[in-house]
């Protein structure tokens, strides 16, 4: 057992572990986790523990990587409630699309995925925000207060973005430089649970 | 004689490994790397396992299984990776 | 045989370095695929070197099943990039 290659192979394991810990992007970290699983299986097999190596390869590399992928995908998501008729617009230049594009760049900076959920009217949108179906709502101001829409269109900020998660609100407040929207923080019904 | 032949096979396999892995370091496109990796790596691994088979022929069933699974899986994996990366890259 | 294993470890270090320095996730997946097949072949070599066939069976199982996990992960990441 005192062969020199064993030391080199065992030294690969902390190398892969350090590589895993310095990753920032969660998806990259998942791939590195697979690499760590492969190296760990090799180390266990070289040290003579065949059963541990088999378990590491099957559970550590296959099962947990897939489960983590599903978990990361479903948790790192920003659900945005919008009105249904605004999704129907096809003009790429409209302020709504500008706003969504801005949100997308901010989200990709924090590895967040955007999910647009359409709602039929402003009332149901507001209820969805309060009942925690969505994290953020984007709504045109003219739908909210029943003012003359032409007057609002000439105003500077035609959209109103309501956020119910405090951390998300902090991020958006520092990063969102879009002239199209105002930003407010809304406390949902049960404010004890945050994100 | 058989021993020397098996060492030659394993040596050729390791040369193939290096040959297939070094393009991974460059700034080439993904498909170029995938091509060199799947061809040279699979051939190298199969050559190494063939060398082991020459060395210990009485466990041939296990090593032939390894050869077959290596050939099939790496080919399929090459296709799957190319398919996923090309259609995934289009949306970015 | 020791020299062969040292050369294999050197060949294994290349994709590890590649996975560390490249930021594109598909390049990382490529390095992962390379590492997965290389480690299982190394396990087979070690089992022949020692004449321990329990390790050999494990190496073959890892070789044939570990790649399936890789494909699953590739599809999940593809779905991730699409959404």
Short mmCIF file of C-alpha atoms in Angstrom, two decimals:
data_model
loop_
_atom_site.label_atom_id
_atom_site.label_comp_id
_atom_site.label_asym_id
_atom_site.label_seq_id
_atom_site.Cartn_x
_atom_site.Cartn_y
_atom_site.Cartn_z
CA UNK A 1 0.00 0.00 0.00
CA UNK A 2 2.98 2.31 0.33
CA UNK A 3 3.08 3.30 -3.30
CA UNK A 4 3.90 6.83 -4.21
CA UNK A 5 0.93 7.31 -6.54
CA UNK A 6 -1.51 6.91 -3.65
CA UNK A 7 -0.31 10.19 -2.13
CA UNK A 8 -0.74 12.02 -5.42
CA UNK A 9 -4.24 10.64 -5.93
CA UNK A 10 -5.29 11.49 -2.38
CA UNK A 11 -3.93 15.02 -2.87
CA UNK A 12 -6.43 15.46 -5.73
CA UNK A 13 -9.34 15.30 -3.29
CA UNK A 14 -8.61 18.51 -1.31
CA UNK A 15 -7.74 20.19 -4.61
CA UNK A 16 -11.18 19.43 -6.00
CA UNK A 17 -12.80 20.42 -2.69
CA UNK A 18 -11.08 23.84 -2.68
CA UNK A 19 -12.16 24.28 -6.29
CA UNK A 20 -15.74 23.58 -5.26
CA UNK A 21 -15.71 26.09 -2.42
CA UNK A 22 -14.40 29.01 -4.47
CA UNK A 23 -17.18 28.76 -7.06
CA UNK A 24 -19.66 31.64 -7.11
CA UNK A 25 -22.20 30.52 -9.69
CA UNK A 26 -24.37 27.72 -8.23
CA UNK A 27 -24.63 25.86 -11.52
CA UNK A 28 -20.86 25.84 -11.99
CA UNK A 29 -20.56 24.61 -8.43
CA UNK A 30 -22.87 21.72 -9.31
CA UNK A 31 -20.59 20.60 -12.13
CA UNK A 32 -17.56 20.89 -9.85
CA UNK A 33 -19.48 18.82 -7.30
CA UNK A 34 -19.71 16.08 -9.92
CA UNK A 35 -15.97 16.32 -10.50
CA UNK A 36 -15.39 16.10 -6.73
CA UNK A 37 -17.60 12.99 -6.66
CA UNK A 38 -15.56 11.34 -9.42
CA UNK A 39 -12.26 12.14 -7.72
CA UNK A 40 -13.60 10.94 -4.37
CA UNK A 41 -14.73 7.65 -5.91
CA UNK A 42 -11.24 7.22 -7.36
CA UNK A 43 -9.61 7.91 -3.98
CA UNK A 44 -11.89 5.46 -2.16
CA UNK A 45 -11.27 2.76 -4.75
CA UNK A 46 -7.50 3.26 -4.59
CA UNK A 47 -7.59 3.04 -0.81
CA UNK A 48 -9.43 -0.27 -1.10
CA UNK A 49 -12.98 0.69 -0.07
CA UNK A 50 -14.89 -0.55 -3.08
CA UNK A 51 -18.35 -0.24 -1.51
CA UNK A 52 -17.78 3.36 -0.44
CA UNK A 53 -16.56 4.20 -3.93
CA UNK A 54 -19.66 2.68 -5.49
CA UNK A 55 -21.94 4.59 -3.12
CA UNK A 56 -20.11 7.85 -3.78
CA UNK A 57 -20.39 7.40 -7.54
CA UNK A 58 -24.06 6.48 -7.53
CA UNK A 59 -25.45 8.69 -4.76
CA UNK A 60 -22.88 11.49 -4.59
CA UNK A 61 -22.40 12.10 -8.25
CA UNK A 62 -25.69 11.09 -9.79
CA UNK A 63 -28.48 11.52 -7.28
CA UNK A 64 -27.42 14.56 -5.27
CA UNK A 65 -26.26 16.45 -8.33
CA UNK A 66 -29.63 15.98 -9.99
CA UNK A 67 -31.54 16.82 -6.82
CA UNK A 68 -29.42 19.93 -6.23
CA UNK A 69 -29.95 20.99 -9.82
CA UNK A 70 -33.71 20.79 -9.38
CA UNK A 71 -33.54 22.56 -6.02
CA UNK A 72 -31.34 25.40 -7.27
CA UNK A 73 -33.50 25.83 -10.35
CA UNK A 74 -36.72 26.08 -8.39
CA UNK A 75 -35.39 28.27 -5.58
CA UNK A 76 -33.34 30.86 -7.48
CA UNK A 77 -36.32 32.33 -9.25
CA UNK A 78 -37.95 35.76 -9.22
CA UNK A 79 -41.64 35.48 -10.01
CA UNK A 80 -43.01 38.64 -11.55
CA UNK A 81 -46.73 39.16 -11.80
CA UNK A 82 -47.80 41.18 -14.82
CA UNK A 83 -51.04 41.98 -16.56
CA UNK A 84 -52.05 39.61 -19.31
CA UNK A 85 -52.58 42.20 -22.03
CA UNK A 86 -49.11 43.65 -21.54
CA UNK A 87 -47.53 40.31 -22.38
CA UNK A 88 -49.38 40.43 -25.67
CA UNK A 89 -47.42 43.46 -26.82
CA UNK A 90 -44.87 42.66 -29.45
CA UNK A 91 -43.05 45.98 -29.64
CA UNK A 92 -39.52 45.49 -28.33
CA UNK A 93 -39.10 49.21 -27.71
CA UNK A 94 -41.98 49.56 -25.28
CA UNK A 95 -41.07 50.62 -21.73
CA UNK A 96 -42.48 47.37 -20.38
CA UNK A 97 -39.94 45.29 -22.30
CA UNK A 98 -37.18 47.71 -21.30
CA UNK A 99 -38.13 47.20 -17.68
CA UNK A 100 -38.18 43.41 -18.00
CA UNK A 101 -34.80 43.48 -19.76
CA UNK A 102 -33.37 45.60 -16.93
CA UNK A 103 -34.72 43.17 -14.37
CA UNK A 104 -33.22 40.31 -16.34
CA UNK A 105 -29.73 41.80 -16.32
CA UNK A 106 -29.95 42.41 -12.57
CA UNK A 107 -31.24 38.87 -12.06
CA UNK A 108 -28.45 37.31 -14.08
CA UNK A 109 -25.95 39.19 -11.94
CA UNK A 110 -27.35 37.40 -8.88
CA UNK A 111 -28.04 34.13 -10.81
CA UNK A 112 -31.77 34.71 -10.51
CA UNK A 113 -34.13 33.42 -13.14
CA UNK A 114 -37.16 35.50 -14.12
CA UNK A 115 -40.58 34.00 -14.43
CA UNK A 116 -43.44 36.07 -15.80
CA UNK A 117 -46.86 35.10 -14.51
CA UNK A 118 -49.82 36.70 -16.27
CA UNK A 119 -52.89 37.88 -14.31
CA UNK A 120 -56.18 39.12 -15.77
CA UNK A 121 -56.66 42.37 -13.82
CA UNK A 122 -54.89 44.64 -11.26
CA UNK A 123 -57.02 43.36 -8.35
CA UNK A 124 -55.99 39.74 -8.79
CA UNK A 125 -52.38 40.89 -9.27
CA UNK A 126 -52.44 42.71 -5.97
CA UNK A 127 -54.04 39.74 -4.22
CA UNK A 128 -51.36 37.43 -5.66
CA UNK A 129 -48.69 39.68 -4.20
CA UNK A 130 -50.32 39.73 -0.78
CA UNK A 131 -50.93 35.98 -0.78
CA UNK A 132 -47.31 35.30 -1.79
CA UNK A 133 -47.96 33.77 -5.16
CA UNK A 134 -45.47 36.15 -6.75
CA UNK A 135 -42.44 38.04 -5.47
CA UNK A 136 -42.73 41.19 -7.57
CA UNK A 137 -45.53 42.84 -9.47
CA UNK A 138 -45.06 45.22 -12.36
CA UNK A 139 -48.12 47.27 -13.19
CA UNK A 140 -48.85 50.27 -15.31
CA UNK A 141 -49.70 53.27 -13.22
CA UNK A 142 -52.83 54.11 -15.15
CA UNK A 143 -54.40 50.84 -14.03
CA UNK A 144 -53.79 51.67 -10.41
CA UNK A 145 -55.12 55.11 -9.76
CA UNK A 146 -58.02 55.91 -12.03
CA UNK A 147 -56.49 59.02 -13.54
CA UNK A 148 -56.53 60.17 -17.08
CA UNK A 149 -54.14 57.88 -18.89
CA UNK A 150 -52.86 60.50 -21.30
CA UNK A 151 -51.64 62.58 -18.39
CA UNK A 152 -49.80 59.57 -16.96
CA UNK A 153 -48.20 58.68 -20.28
CA UNK A 154 -46.52 62.07 -20.36
CA UNK A 155 -45.18 61.51 -16.84
CA UNK A 156 -41.72 60.17 -16.32
CA UNK A 157 -42.42 56.88 -14.58
CA UNK A 158 -45.30 55.00 -16.17
CA UNK A 159 -44.78 51.75 -14.23
CA UNK A 160 -45.02 50.83 -10.59
CA UNK A 161 -43.02 47.90 -9.23
CA UNK A 162 -44.01 46.43 -5.87
CA UNK A 163 -41.66 44.04 -4.08
CA UNK A 164 -42.61 41.95 -1.06
CA UNK A 165 -39.17 40.52 -0.20
CA UNK A 166 -36.90 42.88 1.65
CA UNK A 167 -33.61 41.54 0.33
CA UNK A 168 -34.90 41.73 -3.24
CA UNK A 169 -36.05 45.29 -2.57
CA UNK A 170 -32.57 46.26 -1.35
CA UNK A 171 -30.95 44.76 -4.45
CA UNK A 172 -33.40 46.39 -6.83
CA UNK A 173 -33.13 49.76 -5.11
CA UNK A 174 -29.37 49.89 -5.57
CA UNK A 175 -29.23 48.31 -9.02
CA UNK A 176 -32.38 49.31 -10.86
CA UNK A 177 -31.63 52.54 -12.72
CA UNK A 178 -34.56 52.25 -15.09
CA UNK A 179 -36.45 55.51 -15.62
CA UNK A 180 -39.62 53.56 -16.38
CA UNK A 181 -40.66 52.56 -12.90
CA UNK A 182 -41.01 53.48 -9.28
CA UNK A 183 -40.18 50.97 -6.59
CA UNK A 184 -42.02 50.25 -3.37
CA UNK A 185 -41.73 47.66 -0.67
CA UNK A 186 -44.93 45.86 0.29
CA UNK A 187 -45.32 43.86 3.46
CA UNK A 188 -47.21 40.66 2.83
CA UNK A 189 -49.79 39.27 5.26
CA UNK A 190 -47.35 37.13 7.23
CA UNK A 191 -44.21 39.22 7.47
CA UNK A 192 -42.35 36.76 9.69
CA UNK A 193 -41.15 34.67 6.80
CA UNK A 194 -38.65 36.33 4.50
CA UNK A 195 -37.64 34.54 1.32
CA UNK B 1 5.80 -11.01 -25.62
CA UNK B 2 2.16 -10.53 -24.59
CA UNK B 3 3.37 -8.41 -21.70
CA UNK B 4 5.28 -6.05 -23.97
CA UNK B 5 2.27 -5.82 -26.28
CA UNK B 6 0.00 -4.88 -23.37
CA UNK B 7 2.42 -2.20 -22.22
CA UNK B 8 2.52 -0.82 -25.75
CA UNK B 9 -1.29 -0.72 -25.80
CA UNK B 10 -1.47 1.12 -22.48
CA UNK B 11 1.25 3.55 -23.56
CA UNK B 12 -0.57 4.32 -26.79
CA UNK B 13 -3.77 4.84 -24.76
CA UNK B 14 -2.07 7.37 -22.49
CA UNK B 15 -0.65 9.21 -25.51
CA UNK B 16 -4.18 9.34 -26.91
CA UNK B 17 -5.43 10.72 -23.60
CA UNK B 18 -2.91 13.56 -23.67
CA UNK B 19 -3.64 14.19 -27.31
CA UNK B 20 -7.37 14.41 -26.68
CA UNK B 21 -7.12 16.47 -23.50
CA UNK B 22 -4.65 19.16 -24.49
CA UNK B 23 -7.06 20.89 -26.93
CA UNK B 24 -9.34 21.39 -23.90
CA UNK B 25 -6.99 24.12 -22.67
CA UNK B 26 -7.14 26.28 -25.77
CA UNK B 27 -9.66 28.94 -26.67
CA UNK B 28 -11.26 26.84 -29.40
CA UNK B 29 -14.98 26.35 -29.86
CA UNK B 30 -16.90 23.87 -27.76
CA UNK B 31 -17.64 21.47 -30.59
CA UNK B 32 -13.99 21.25 -31.62
CA UNK B 33 -13.03 20.35 -28.07
CA UNK B 34 -15.90 17.88 -27.86
CA UNK B 35 -14.77 16.21 -31.06
CA UNK B 36 -11.16 15.77 -30.00
CA UNK B 37 -12.22 14.71 -26.52
CA UNK B 38 -14.77 12.13 -27.57
CA UNK B 39 -12.64 10.57 -30.31
CA UNK B 40 -9.21 10.56 -28.72
CA UNK B 41 -10.39 9.96 -25.16
CA UNK B 42 -12.60 7.03 -26.06
CA UNK B 43 -9.93 5.46 -28.26
CA UNK B 44 -7.34 6.00 -25.54
CA UNK B 45 -9.52 4.46 -22.84
CA UNK B 46 -10.37 1.50 -25.05
CA UNK B 47 -6.71 0.99 -25.84
CA UNK B 48 -5.82 1.04 -22.14
CA UNK B 49 -8.54 -1.46 -21.30
CA UNK B 50 -7.42 -3.66 -24.20
CA UNK B 51 -3.91 -3.58 -22.77
CA UNK B 52 -5.28 -4.67 -19.40
CA UNK B 53 -7.24 -7.42 -21.16
CA UNK B 54 -4.03 -8.74 -22.73
CA UNK B 55 -2.35 -8.63 -19.34
CA UNK B 56 -4.99 -10.61 -17.44
CA UNK B 57 -7.11 -12.59 -19.92
CA UNK B 58 -8.94 -14.73 -17.37
CA UNK B 59 -11.23 -11.84 -16.34
CA UNK B 60 -12.22 -11.10 -19.91
CA UNK B 61 -15.96 -10.79 -19.27
CA UNK B 62 -15.60 -7.77 -17.01
CA UNK B 63 -13.15 -5.97 -19.29
CA UNK B 64 -15.20 -6.67 -22.41
CA UNK B 65 -18.21 -5.22 -20.62
CA UNK B 66 -16.11 -2.16 -19.81
CA UNK B 67 -15.04 -1.86 -23.45
CA UNK B 68 -18.60 -2.09 -24.75
CA UNK B 69 -20.06 0.35 -22.22
CA UNK B 70 -17.22 2.78 -22.87
CA UNK B 71 -17.78 2.69 -26.63
CA UNK B 72 -21.55 3.07 -26.42
CA UNK B 73 -21.79 5.58 -23.58
CA UNK B 74 -19.10 7.93 -24.77
CA UNK B 75 -20.60 8.10 -28.25
CA UNK B 76 -24.08 8.77 -26.90
CA UNK B 77 -22.69 11.25 -24.40
CA UNK B 78 -20.93 13.15 -27.15
CA UNK B 79 -24.19 13.47 -29.04
CA UNK B 80 -26.13 14.50 -25.93
CA UNK B 81 -23.60 17.15 -24.92
CA UNK B 82 -23.46 18.58 -28.43
CA UNK B 83 -27.25 18.66 -28.68
CA UNK B 84 -27.75 20.27 -25.29
CA UNK B 85 -24.99 22.85 -25.64
CA UNK B 86 -25.94 23.95 -29.14
CA UNK B 87 -29.65 24.44 -28.41
CA UNK B 88 -28.85 25.96 -25.01
CA UNK B 89 -26.39 28.42 -26.48
CA UNK B 90 -28.92 29.73 -28.97
CA UNK B 91 -31.03 31.27 -26.22
CA UNK B 92 -28.20 33.10 -24.51
CA UNK C 1 2.87 0.14 -13.75
CA UNK C 2 3.55 2.92 -11.26
CA UNK C 3 4.84 5.12 -14.05
CA UNK C 4 1.65 4.47 -16.03
CA UNK C 5 -0.47 5.60 -13.10
CA UNK C 6 1.60 8.76 -12.60
CA UNK C 7 1.14 9.61 -16.29
CA UNK C 8 -2.60 9.02 -15.91
CA UNK C 9 -2.75 11.39 -12.94
CA UNK C 10 -0.98 14.02 -15.03
CA UNK C 11 -3.57 13.52 -17.77
CA UNK C 12 -6.30 13.84 -15.13
CA UNK C 13 -4.90 17.16 -13.92
CA UNK C 14 -5.48 18.82 -17.30
CA UNK C 15 -9.32 18.67 -17.27
CA UNK C 16 -9.34 19.59 -13.58
CA UNK C 17 -7.38 22.75 -14.37
CA UNK C 18 -9.66 23.39 -17.33
CA UNK C 19 -12.76 23.08 -15.13
CA UNK C 20 -11.22 25.52 -12.68
CA UNK C 21 -10.26 28.30 -15.04
CA UNK C 22 -13.05 28.22 -17.61
CA UNK C 23 -16.25 30.04 -16.73
CA UNK C 24 -18.50 28.65 -19.46
CA UNK C 25 -20.67 25.91 -17.99
CA UNK C 26 -20.48 23.69 -21.09
CA UNK C 27 -16.71 23.71 -21.02
CA UNK C 28 -16.97 22.64 -17.40
CA UNK C 29 -19.35 19.85 -18.39
CA UNK C 30 -16.85 18.71 -21.01
CA UNK C 31 -14.10 18.61 -18.41
CA UNK C 32 -16.45 16.72 -16.09
CA UNK C 33 -17.16 14.11 -18.77
CA UNK C 34 -13.44 13.71 -19.37
CA UNK C 35 -12.73 13.35 -15.64
CA UNK C 36 -15.55 10.83 -15.14
CA UNK C 37 -14.28 8.44 -17.82
CA UNK C 38 -10.63 8.95 -16.80
CA UNK C 39 -11.23 8.18 -13.13
CA UNK C 40 -13.15 5.00 -13.88
CA UNK C 41 -10.43 3.76 -16.25
CA UNK C 42 -7.90 4.55 -13.52
CA UNK C 43 -9.93 2.49 -11.05
CA UNK C 44 -9.81 -0.41 -13.52
CA UNK C 45 -6.04 -0.04 -13.91
CA UNK C 46 -5.56 -0.02 -10.14
CA UNK C 47 -7.72 -3.13 -9.80
CA UNK C 48 -5.62 -4.97 -12.40
CA UNK C 49 -2.45 -3.73 -10.74
CA UNK C 50 -3.52 -5.19 -7.41
CA UNK C 51 -5.41 -8.18 -8.76
CA UNK C 52 -8.42 -7.11 -6.66
CA UNK C 53 -11.55 -7.83 -8.67
CA UNK C 54 -13.98 -6.23 -6.25
CA UNK C 55 -12.51 -2.87 -7.22
CA UNK C 56 -12.68 -3.88 -10.87
CA UNK C 57 -16.40 -4.56 -10.70
CA UNK C 58 -16.92 -1.18 -9.02
CA UNK C 59 -14.91 0.50 -11.77
CA UNK C 60 -17.04 -1.04 -14.49
CA UNK C 61 -20.26 -0.08 -12.70
CA UNK C 62 -19.06 3.51 -12.28
CA UNK C 63 -18.04 3.59 -15.93
CA UNK C 64 -21.44 2.49 -17.14
CA UNK C 65 -23.72 4.28 -14.66
CA UNK C 66 -21.79 7.48 -13.94
CA UNK C 67 -22.24 8.62 -17.53
CA UNK C 68 -26.01 8.33 -17.21
CA UNK C 69 -25.91 10.86 -14.38
CA UNK C 70 -23.85 13.14 -16.59
CA UNK C 71 -26.50 13.03 -19.30
CA UNK C 72 -29.24 13.78 -16.79
CA UNK C 73 -27.29 16.81 -15.56
CA UNK C 74 -26.73 17.99 -19.14
CA UNK C 75 -30.44 17.95 -19.82
CA UNK C 76 -31.26 19.77 -16.58
CA UNK C 77 -28.72 22.49 -17.39
CA UNK C 78 -30.12 22.79 -20.89
CA UNK C 79 -33.61 23.32 -19.50
CA UNK C 80 -32.13 25.89 -17.12
CA UNK C 81 -30.59 27.90 -19.95
CA UNK C 82 -33.80 27.82 -21.95
CA UNK C 83 -36.05 29.19 -19.23
#
